[in-house]
Structures are given as C-alpha cells and as structure tokens.
PDB file of C-alpha atoms in Angstrom:
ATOM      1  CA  UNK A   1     105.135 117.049 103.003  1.00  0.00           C
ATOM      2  CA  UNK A   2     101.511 117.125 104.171  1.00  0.00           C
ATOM      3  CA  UNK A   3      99.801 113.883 104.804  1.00  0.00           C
ATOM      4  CA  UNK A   4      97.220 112.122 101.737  1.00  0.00           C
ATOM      5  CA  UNK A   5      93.635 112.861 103.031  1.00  0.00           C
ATOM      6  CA  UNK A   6      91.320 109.256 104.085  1.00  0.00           C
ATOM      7  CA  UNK A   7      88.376 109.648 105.726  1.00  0.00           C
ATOM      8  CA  UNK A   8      87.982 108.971 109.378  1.00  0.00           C
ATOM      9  CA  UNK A   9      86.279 106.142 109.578  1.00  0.00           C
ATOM     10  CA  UNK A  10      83.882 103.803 106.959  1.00  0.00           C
ATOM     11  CA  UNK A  11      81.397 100.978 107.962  1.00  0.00           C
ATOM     12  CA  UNK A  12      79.374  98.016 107.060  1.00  0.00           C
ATOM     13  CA  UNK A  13      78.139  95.251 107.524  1.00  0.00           C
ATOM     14  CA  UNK A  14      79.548  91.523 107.331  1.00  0.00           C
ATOM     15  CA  UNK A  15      79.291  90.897 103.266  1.00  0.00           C
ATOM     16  CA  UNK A  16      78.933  94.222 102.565  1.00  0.00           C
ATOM     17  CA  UNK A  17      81.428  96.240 100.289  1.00  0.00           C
ATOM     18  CA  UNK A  18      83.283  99.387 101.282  1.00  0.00           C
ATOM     19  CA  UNK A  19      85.636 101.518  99.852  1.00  0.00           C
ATOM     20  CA  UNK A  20      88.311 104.094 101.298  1.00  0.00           C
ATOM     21  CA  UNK A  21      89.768 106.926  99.804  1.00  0.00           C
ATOM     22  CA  UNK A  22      93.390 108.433  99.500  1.00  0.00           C
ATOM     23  CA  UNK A  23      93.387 111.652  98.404  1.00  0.00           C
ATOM     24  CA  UNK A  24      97.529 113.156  97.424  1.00  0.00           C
ATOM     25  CA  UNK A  25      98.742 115.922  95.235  1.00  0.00           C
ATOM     26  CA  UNK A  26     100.599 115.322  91.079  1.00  0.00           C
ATOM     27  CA  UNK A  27     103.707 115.330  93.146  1.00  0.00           C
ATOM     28  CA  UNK A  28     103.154 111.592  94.958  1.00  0.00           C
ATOM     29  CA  UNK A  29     100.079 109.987  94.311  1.00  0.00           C
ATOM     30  CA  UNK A  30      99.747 111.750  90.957  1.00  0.00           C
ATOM     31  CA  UNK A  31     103.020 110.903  89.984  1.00  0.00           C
ATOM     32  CA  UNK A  32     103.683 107.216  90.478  1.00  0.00           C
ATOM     33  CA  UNK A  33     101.729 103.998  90.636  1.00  0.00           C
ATOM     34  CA  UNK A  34     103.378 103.719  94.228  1.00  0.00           C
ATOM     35  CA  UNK A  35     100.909 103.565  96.532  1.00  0.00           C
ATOM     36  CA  UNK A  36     100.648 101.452  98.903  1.00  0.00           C
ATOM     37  CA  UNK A  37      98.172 100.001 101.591  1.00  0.00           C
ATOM     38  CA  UNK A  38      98.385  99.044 105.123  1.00  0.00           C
ATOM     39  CA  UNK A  39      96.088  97.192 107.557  1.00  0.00           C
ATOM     40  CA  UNK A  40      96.664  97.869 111.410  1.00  0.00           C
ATOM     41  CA  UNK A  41      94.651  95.942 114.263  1.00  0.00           C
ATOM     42  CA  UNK A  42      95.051  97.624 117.467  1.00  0.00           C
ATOM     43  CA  UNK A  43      98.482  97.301 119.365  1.00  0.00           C
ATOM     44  CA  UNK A  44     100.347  95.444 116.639  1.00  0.00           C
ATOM     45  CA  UNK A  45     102.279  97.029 113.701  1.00  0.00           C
ATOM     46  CA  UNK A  46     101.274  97.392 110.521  1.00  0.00           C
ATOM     47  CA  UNK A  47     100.751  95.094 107.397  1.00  0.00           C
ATOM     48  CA  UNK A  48     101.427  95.149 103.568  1.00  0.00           C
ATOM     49  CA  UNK A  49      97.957  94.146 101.628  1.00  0.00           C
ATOM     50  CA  UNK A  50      98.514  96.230  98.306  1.00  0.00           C
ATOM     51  CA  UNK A  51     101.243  97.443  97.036  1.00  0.00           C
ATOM     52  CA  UNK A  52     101.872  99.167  93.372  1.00  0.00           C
ATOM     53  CA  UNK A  53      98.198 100.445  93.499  1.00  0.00           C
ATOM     54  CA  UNK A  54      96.207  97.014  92.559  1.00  0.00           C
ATOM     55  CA  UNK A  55      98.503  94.324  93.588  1.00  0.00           C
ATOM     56  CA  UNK A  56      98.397  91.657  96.559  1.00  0.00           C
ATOM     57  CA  UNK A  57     101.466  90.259  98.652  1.00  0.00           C
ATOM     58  CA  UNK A  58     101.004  86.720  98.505  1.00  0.00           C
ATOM     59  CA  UNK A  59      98.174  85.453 101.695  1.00  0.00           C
ATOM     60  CA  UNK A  60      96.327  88.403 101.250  1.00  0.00           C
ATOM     61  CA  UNK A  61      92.827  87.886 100.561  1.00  0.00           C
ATOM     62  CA  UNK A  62      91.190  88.838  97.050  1.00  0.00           C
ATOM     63  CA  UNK A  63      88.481  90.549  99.005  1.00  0.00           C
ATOM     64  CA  UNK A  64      91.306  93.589  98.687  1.00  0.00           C
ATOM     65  CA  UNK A  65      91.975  95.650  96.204  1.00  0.00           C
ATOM     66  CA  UNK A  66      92.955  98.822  94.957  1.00  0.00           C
ATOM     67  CA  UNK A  67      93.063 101.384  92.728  1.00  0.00           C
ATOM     68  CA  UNK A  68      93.843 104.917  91.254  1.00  0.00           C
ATOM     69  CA  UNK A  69      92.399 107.505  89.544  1.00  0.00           C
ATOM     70  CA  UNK A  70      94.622 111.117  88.816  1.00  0.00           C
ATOM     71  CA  UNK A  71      95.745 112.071  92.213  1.00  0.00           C
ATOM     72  CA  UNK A  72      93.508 109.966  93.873  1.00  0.00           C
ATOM     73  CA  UNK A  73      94.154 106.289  95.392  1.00  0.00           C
ATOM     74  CA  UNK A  74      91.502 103.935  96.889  1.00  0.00           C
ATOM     75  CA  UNK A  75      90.778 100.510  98.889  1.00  0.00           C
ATOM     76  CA  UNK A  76      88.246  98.125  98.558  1.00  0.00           C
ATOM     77  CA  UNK A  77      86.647  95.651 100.737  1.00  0.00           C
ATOM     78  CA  UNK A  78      84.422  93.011  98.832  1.00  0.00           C
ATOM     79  CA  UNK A  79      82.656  90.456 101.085  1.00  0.00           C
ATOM     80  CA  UNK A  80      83.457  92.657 104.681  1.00  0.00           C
ATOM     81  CA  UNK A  81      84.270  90.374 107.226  1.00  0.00           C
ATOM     82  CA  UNK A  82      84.626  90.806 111.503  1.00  0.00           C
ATOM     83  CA  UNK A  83      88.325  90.588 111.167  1.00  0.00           C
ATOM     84  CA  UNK A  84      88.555  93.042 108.716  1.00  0.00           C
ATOM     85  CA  UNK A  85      88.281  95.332 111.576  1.00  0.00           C
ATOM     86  CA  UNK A  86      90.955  97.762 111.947  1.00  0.00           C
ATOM     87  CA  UNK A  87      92.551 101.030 110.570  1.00  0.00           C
ATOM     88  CA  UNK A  88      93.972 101.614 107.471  1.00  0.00           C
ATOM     89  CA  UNK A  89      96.855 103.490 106.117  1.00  0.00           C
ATOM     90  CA  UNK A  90      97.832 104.128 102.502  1.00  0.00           C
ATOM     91  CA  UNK A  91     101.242 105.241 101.481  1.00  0.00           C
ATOM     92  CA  UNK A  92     102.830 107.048  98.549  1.00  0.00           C
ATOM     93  CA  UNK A  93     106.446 107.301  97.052  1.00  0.00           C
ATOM     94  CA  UNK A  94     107.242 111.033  96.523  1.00  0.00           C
ATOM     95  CA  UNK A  95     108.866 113.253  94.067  1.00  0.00           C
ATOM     96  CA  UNK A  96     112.122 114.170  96.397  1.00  0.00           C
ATOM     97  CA  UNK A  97     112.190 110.344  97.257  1.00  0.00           C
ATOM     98  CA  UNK A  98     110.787 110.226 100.407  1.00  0.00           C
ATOM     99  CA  UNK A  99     107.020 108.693 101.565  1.00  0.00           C
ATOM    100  CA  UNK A 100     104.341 109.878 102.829  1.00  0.00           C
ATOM    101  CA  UNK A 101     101.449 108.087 104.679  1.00  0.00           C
ATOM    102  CA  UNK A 102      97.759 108.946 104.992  1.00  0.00           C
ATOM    103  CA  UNK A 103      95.616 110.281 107.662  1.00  0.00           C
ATOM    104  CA  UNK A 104      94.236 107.010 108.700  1.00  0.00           C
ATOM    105  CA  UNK A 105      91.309 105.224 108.158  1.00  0.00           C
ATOM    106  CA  UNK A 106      89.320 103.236 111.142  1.00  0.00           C
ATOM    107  CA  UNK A 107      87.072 100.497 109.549  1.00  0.00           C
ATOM    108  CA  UNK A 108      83.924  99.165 111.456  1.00  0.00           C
ATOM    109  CA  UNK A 109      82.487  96.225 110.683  1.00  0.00           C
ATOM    110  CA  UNK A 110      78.818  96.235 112.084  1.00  0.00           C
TER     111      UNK A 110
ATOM    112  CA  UNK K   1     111.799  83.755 107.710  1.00  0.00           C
ATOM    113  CA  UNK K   2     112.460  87.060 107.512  1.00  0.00           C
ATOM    114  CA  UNK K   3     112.303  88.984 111.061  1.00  0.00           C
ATOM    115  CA  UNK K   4     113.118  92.705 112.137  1.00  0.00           C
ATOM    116  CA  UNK K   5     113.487  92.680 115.726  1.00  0.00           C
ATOM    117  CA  UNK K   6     113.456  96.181 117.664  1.00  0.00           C
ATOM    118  CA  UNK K   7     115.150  97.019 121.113  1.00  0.00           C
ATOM    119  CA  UNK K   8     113.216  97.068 124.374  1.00  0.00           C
ATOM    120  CA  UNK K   9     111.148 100.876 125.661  1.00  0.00           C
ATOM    121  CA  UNK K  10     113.013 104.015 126.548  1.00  0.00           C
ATOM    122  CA  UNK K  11     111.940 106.315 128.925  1.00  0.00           C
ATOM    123  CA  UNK K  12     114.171 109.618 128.550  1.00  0.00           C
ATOM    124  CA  UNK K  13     114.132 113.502 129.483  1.00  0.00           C
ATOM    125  CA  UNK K  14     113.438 116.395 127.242  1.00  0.00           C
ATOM    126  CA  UNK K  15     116.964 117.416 125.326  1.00  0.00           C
ATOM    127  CA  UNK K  16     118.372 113.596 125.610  1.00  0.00           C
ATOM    128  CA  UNK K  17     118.905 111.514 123.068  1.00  0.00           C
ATOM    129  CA  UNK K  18     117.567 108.036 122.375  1.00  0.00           C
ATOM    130  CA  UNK K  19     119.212 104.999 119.694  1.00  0.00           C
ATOM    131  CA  UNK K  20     116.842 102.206 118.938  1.00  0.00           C
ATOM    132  CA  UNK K  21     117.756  99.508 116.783  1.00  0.00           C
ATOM    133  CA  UNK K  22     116.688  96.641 114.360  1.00  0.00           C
ATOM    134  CA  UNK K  23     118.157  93.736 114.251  1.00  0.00           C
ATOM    135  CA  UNK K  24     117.067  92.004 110.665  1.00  0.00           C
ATOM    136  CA  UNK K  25     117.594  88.467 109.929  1.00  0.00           C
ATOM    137  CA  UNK K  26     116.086  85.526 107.402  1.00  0.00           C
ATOM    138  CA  UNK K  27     117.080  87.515 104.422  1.00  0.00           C
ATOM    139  CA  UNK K  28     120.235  89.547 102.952  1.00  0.00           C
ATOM    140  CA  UNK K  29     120.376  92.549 105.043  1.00  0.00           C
ATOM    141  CA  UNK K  30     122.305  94.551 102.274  1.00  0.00           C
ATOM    142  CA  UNK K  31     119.764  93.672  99.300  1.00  0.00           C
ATOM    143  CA  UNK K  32     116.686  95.860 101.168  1.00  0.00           C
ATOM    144  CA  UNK K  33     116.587  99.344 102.531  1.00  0.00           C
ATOM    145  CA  UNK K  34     115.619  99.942 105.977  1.00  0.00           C
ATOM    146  CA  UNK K  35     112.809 102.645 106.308  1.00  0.00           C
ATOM    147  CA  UNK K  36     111.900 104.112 110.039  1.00  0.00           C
ATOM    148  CA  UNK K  37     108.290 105.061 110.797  1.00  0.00           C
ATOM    149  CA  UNK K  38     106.175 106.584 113.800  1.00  0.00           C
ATOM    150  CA  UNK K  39     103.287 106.483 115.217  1.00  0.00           C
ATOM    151  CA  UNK K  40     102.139 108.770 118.121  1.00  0.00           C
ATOM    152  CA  UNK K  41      99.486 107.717 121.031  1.00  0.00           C
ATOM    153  CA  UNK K  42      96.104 107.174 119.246  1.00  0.00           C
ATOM    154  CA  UNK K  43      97.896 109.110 115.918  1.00  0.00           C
ATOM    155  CA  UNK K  44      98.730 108.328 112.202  1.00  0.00           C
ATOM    156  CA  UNK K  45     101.806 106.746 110.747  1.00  0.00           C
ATOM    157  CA  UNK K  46     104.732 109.860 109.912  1.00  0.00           C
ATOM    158  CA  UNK K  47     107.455 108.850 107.771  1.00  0.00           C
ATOM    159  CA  UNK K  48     110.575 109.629 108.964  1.00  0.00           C
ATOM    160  CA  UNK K  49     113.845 108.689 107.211  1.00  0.00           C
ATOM    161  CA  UNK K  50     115.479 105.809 104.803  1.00  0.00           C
ATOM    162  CA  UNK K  51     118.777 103.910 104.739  1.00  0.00           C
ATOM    163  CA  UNK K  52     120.450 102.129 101.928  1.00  0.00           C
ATOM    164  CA  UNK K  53     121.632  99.479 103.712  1.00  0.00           C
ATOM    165  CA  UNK K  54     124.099  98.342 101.198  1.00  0.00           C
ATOM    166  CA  UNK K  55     125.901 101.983 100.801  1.00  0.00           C
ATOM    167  CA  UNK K  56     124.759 103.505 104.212  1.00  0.00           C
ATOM    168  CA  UNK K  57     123.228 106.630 102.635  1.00  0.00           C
ATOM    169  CA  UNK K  58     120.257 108.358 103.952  1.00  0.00           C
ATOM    170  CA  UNK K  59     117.055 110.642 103.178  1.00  0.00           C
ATOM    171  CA  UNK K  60     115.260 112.144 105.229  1.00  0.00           C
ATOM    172  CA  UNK K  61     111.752 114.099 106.025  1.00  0.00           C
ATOM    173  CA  UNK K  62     112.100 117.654 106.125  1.00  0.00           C
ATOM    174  CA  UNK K  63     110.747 117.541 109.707  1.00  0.00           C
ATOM    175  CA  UNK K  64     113.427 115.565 111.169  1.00  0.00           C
ATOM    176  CA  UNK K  65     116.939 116.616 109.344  1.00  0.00           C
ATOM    177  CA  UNK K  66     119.222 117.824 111.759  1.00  0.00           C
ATOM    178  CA  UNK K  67     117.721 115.682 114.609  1.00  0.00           C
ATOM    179  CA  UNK K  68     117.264 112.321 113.409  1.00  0.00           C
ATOM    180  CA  UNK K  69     120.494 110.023 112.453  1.00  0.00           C
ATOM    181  CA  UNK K  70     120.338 106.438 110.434  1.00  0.00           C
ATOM    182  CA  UNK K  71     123.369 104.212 110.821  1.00  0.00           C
ATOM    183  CA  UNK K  72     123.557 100.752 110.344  1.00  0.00           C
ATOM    184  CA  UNK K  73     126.047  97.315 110.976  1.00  0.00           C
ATOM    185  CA  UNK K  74     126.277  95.629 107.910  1.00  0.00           C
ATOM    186  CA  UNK K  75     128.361  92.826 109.897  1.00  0.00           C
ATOM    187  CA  UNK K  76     125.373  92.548 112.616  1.00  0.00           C
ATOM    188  CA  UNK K  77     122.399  93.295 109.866  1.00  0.00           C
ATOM    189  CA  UNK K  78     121.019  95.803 112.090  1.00  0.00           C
ATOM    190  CA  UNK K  79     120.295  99.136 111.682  1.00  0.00           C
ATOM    191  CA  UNK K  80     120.112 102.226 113.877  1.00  0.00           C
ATOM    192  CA  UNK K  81     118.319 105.245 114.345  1.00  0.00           C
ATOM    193  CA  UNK K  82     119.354 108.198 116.867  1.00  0.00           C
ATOM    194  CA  UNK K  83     116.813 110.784 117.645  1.00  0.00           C
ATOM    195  CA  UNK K  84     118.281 114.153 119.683  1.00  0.00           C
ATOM    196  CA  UNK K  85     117.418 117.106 121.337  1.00  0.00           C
ATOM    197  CA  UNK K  86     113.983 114.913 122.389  1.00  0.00           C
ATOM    198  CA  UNK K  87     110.852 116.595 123.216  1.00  0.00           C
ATOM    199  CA  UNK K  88     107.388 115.511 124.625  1.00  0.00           C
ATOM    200  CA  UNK K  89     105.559 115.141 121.410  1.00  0.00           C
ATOM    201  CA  UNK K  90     108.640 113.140 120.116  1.00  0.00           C
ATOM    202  CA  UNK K  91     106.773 110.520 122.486  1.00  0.00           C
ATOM    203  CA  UNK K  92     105.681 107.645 120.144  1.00  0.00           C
ATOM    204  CA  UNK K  93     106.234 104.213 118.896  1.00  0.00           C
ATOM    205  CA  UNK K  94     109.073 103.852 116.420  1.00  0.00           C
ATOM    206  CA  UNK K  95     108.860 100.673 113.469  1.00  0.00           C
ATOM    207  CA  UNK K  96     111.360 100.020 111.392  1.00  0.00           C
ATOM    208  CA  UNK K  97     110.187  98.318 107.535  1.00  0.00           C
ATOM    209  CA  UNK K  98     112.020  96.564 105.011  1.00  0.00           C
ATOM    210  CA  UNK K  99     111.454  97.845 101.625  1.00  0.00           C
ATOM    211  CA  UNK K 100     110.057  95.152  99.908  1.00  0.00           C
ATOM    212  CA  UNK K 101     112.089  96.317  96.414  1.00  0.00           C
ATOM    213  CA  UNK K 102     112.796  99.741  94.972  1.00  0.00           C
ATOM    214  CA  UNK K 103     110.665  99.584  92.207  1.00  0.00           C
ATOM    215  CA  UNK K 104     107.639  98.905  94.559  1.00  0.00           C
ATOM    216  CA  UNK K 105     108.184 101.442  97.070  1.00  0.00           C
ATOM    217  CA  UNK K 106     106.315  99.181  99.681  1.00  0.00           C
ATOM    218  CA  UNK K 107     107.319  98.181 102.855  1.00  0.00           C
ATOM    219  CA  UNK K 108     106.826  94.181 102.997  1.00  0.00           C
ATOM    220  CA  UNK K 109     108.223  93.536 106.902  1.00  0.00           C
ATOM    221  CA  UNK K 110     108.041  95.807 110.083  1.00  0.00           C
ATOM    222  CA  UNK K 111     109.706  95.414 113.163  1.00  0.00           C
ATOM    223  CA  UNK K 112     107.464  94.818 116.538  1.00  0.00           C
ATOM    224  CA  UNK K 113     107.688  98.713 117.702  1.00  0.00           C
ATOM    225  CA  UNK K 114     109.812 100.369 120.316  1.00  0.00           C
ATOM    226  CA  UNK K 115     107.638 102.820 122.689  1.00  0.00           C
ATOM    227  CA  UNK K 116     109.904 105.802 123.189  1.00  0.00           C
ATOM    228  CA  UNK K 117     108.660 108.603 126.090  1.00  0.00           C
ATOM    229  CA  UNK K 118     109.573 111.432 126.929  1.00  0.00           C
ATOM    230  CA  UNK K 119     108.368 113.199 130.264  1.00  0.00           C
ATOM    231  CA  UNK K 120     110.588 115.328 132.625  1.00  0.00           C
TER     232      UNK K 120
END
C-alpha cells in the first residue's frame, strides 16, 4: 500500500488561508469518506482535528476543515495562526481494511 | 480521562526482538480497537497493524506480516506489540491509537511514543 501524496511543505502568513492536499487512489480515498487528519508539533505525537472528511473532534478550532473531491482529500486553514505550526498527516481507511497515512505535510506560518 | 500509556525506550541488536506495550485506561478497553503506528527519525507516519481488542484478532500491513505480532490483556487493558528479526531501519518511534469508532476509521487517542533502536 503506497502512501497518499501531500505536498512538502505550504506557508503563510498569520490570517492568511492555506490549503493541503491528499492525493490516494479509488481503492482508499476514492472509496470511503474515511479520511482523516492529523496535526503533529515537533517531539509530541500526533492529534485528531478531522475525521470523516469534514468533521471536528470536539476543541478543535473551526479554522479547520476538510474536504474531498474523487480520489482526492484536502485541509484547510482559515485565519493561520503561529501555533498552527507543525506537520500534517492525513489518513485513509482502505479496501483490505487496513490504513494508510500520507507523506506529510510541514506547515510554516511566516 | 482516557490515557494510553507506552513502555519506557529499547535499545536492541539486529535479529532481536522487542515487545512494547500500552497500557489504556479512562475508558472500556474492549469497546475500541487498538491500532500501532511508526514513525522513523525525521520520517512520515507507516501504519502498521490493528487489534480488536474485544476478540483479539488482528490485520496487518503487508510489510510487516510474519514479523510483527499484536496481543493484548483484556484483564490489564493493555495491549502488546512484538516486532522480530529487528533491523536498523526498524529504528523508530512506535504509537499506539485508539480507534475512535469503526464507522469513523479515526484514531481519537495516541499513546506518548516508545523510541525503539537498533544498532549493533
């Protein structure tokens, strides 16, 4: 199972907007509204901001928020702030139940 | 509130075997699956393997059957995961995640990490 594709890295600056990309095949993100999104600051593990595409664990801030479009999932930033600083990981539910994460995407906040 | 807690950093040889485990509590340990996850120096998040808690069966990533083993203590709500036949680039940090429900497929809770190396 080969990785979803996110770009590198994305930027902007505080306020600004910025959206990151999750790219899959028909046979994950295709397939199910089952993605998921994950924010990691350096050294700490990972947290649950969107899950089922578009929707928000409770605390998460409505500055996040996703969505999908064939095989392709995406993030969005509204309103970028400094602690929004951090990399960012999307995951999908697969066909032969298992997951599969993405590449990994570092966000800079200017 | 709910908590995974991980065991403490292994340091092993290539061809040895390492168990790390995560110790859940706060919720009802049967009533989520346990996922495990990696994450290699400066690398992305792999996927590795998932446990039904409640009936103790497993899947696994195509990478890791044969080498990687999921157990878990129902009457200590922890679960376990074995790793053999190590190698260097099995060097990583290893999460465990609660699934936050089937239907979502997300993973709601993570354990703290457990750094795993392997050098001769």
């Amino acid at each position: 199972q080969s990785a979803l594709t996110q770009p590198p890295s994305v930027s902007g600056s505080p306020g600004q907007s910025v959206t990151i990309s999750c790219t899959g095949t028909s046979s994950d993100v295709g397939s199910y509204n089952r993605v998921s999104w994950y924010q990691q600051p350096p050294g700490t593990a990972p947290k649950l901001i969107i899950y089922e595409v578009n929707n928000r664990p409770s605390g998460v801030p409505d500055r996040f928020s996703g969505s999908k479009s064939g095989n392709t999932a995406s993030l969005t930033i509204s309103g970028l702030q400094a602690e929004d600083e951090a990399d960012y990981y999307c995951s999908s539910h697969t066909s032969i139940n298992t997951y599969v994460f993405g590449t990994g995407t570092k966000v800079t906040v200017l | 509130q709910v908590q995974l807690v991980q065991s403490g950093a292994e340091v092993k040889k290539p061809g040895a075997s390492v168990k790390v485990s995560c110790k859940a509590s706060g919720y009802t340990f049967t009533g989520h699956y346990i996922h495990w996850v990696r994450q290699a120096p400066g690398q992305g998040i792999e996927w590795m393997a998932w446990i039904n808690t409640n009936s103790g069966s497993t899947n696994y990533a195509q990478n890791f059957q044969g080498r990687v083993t999921m157990t878990r203590d129902t009457s200590i709500s922890t679960a376990y995961m074995e790793v053999s036949r190590l190698k260097s680039d099995d060097t990583a940090v290893y999460f465990c995640a609660r699934l936050y429900s089937i239907s979502s497929k997300a993973f709601d809770y993570w354990g703290q990490g457990t750094l795993v190396t392997v050098s001769s």
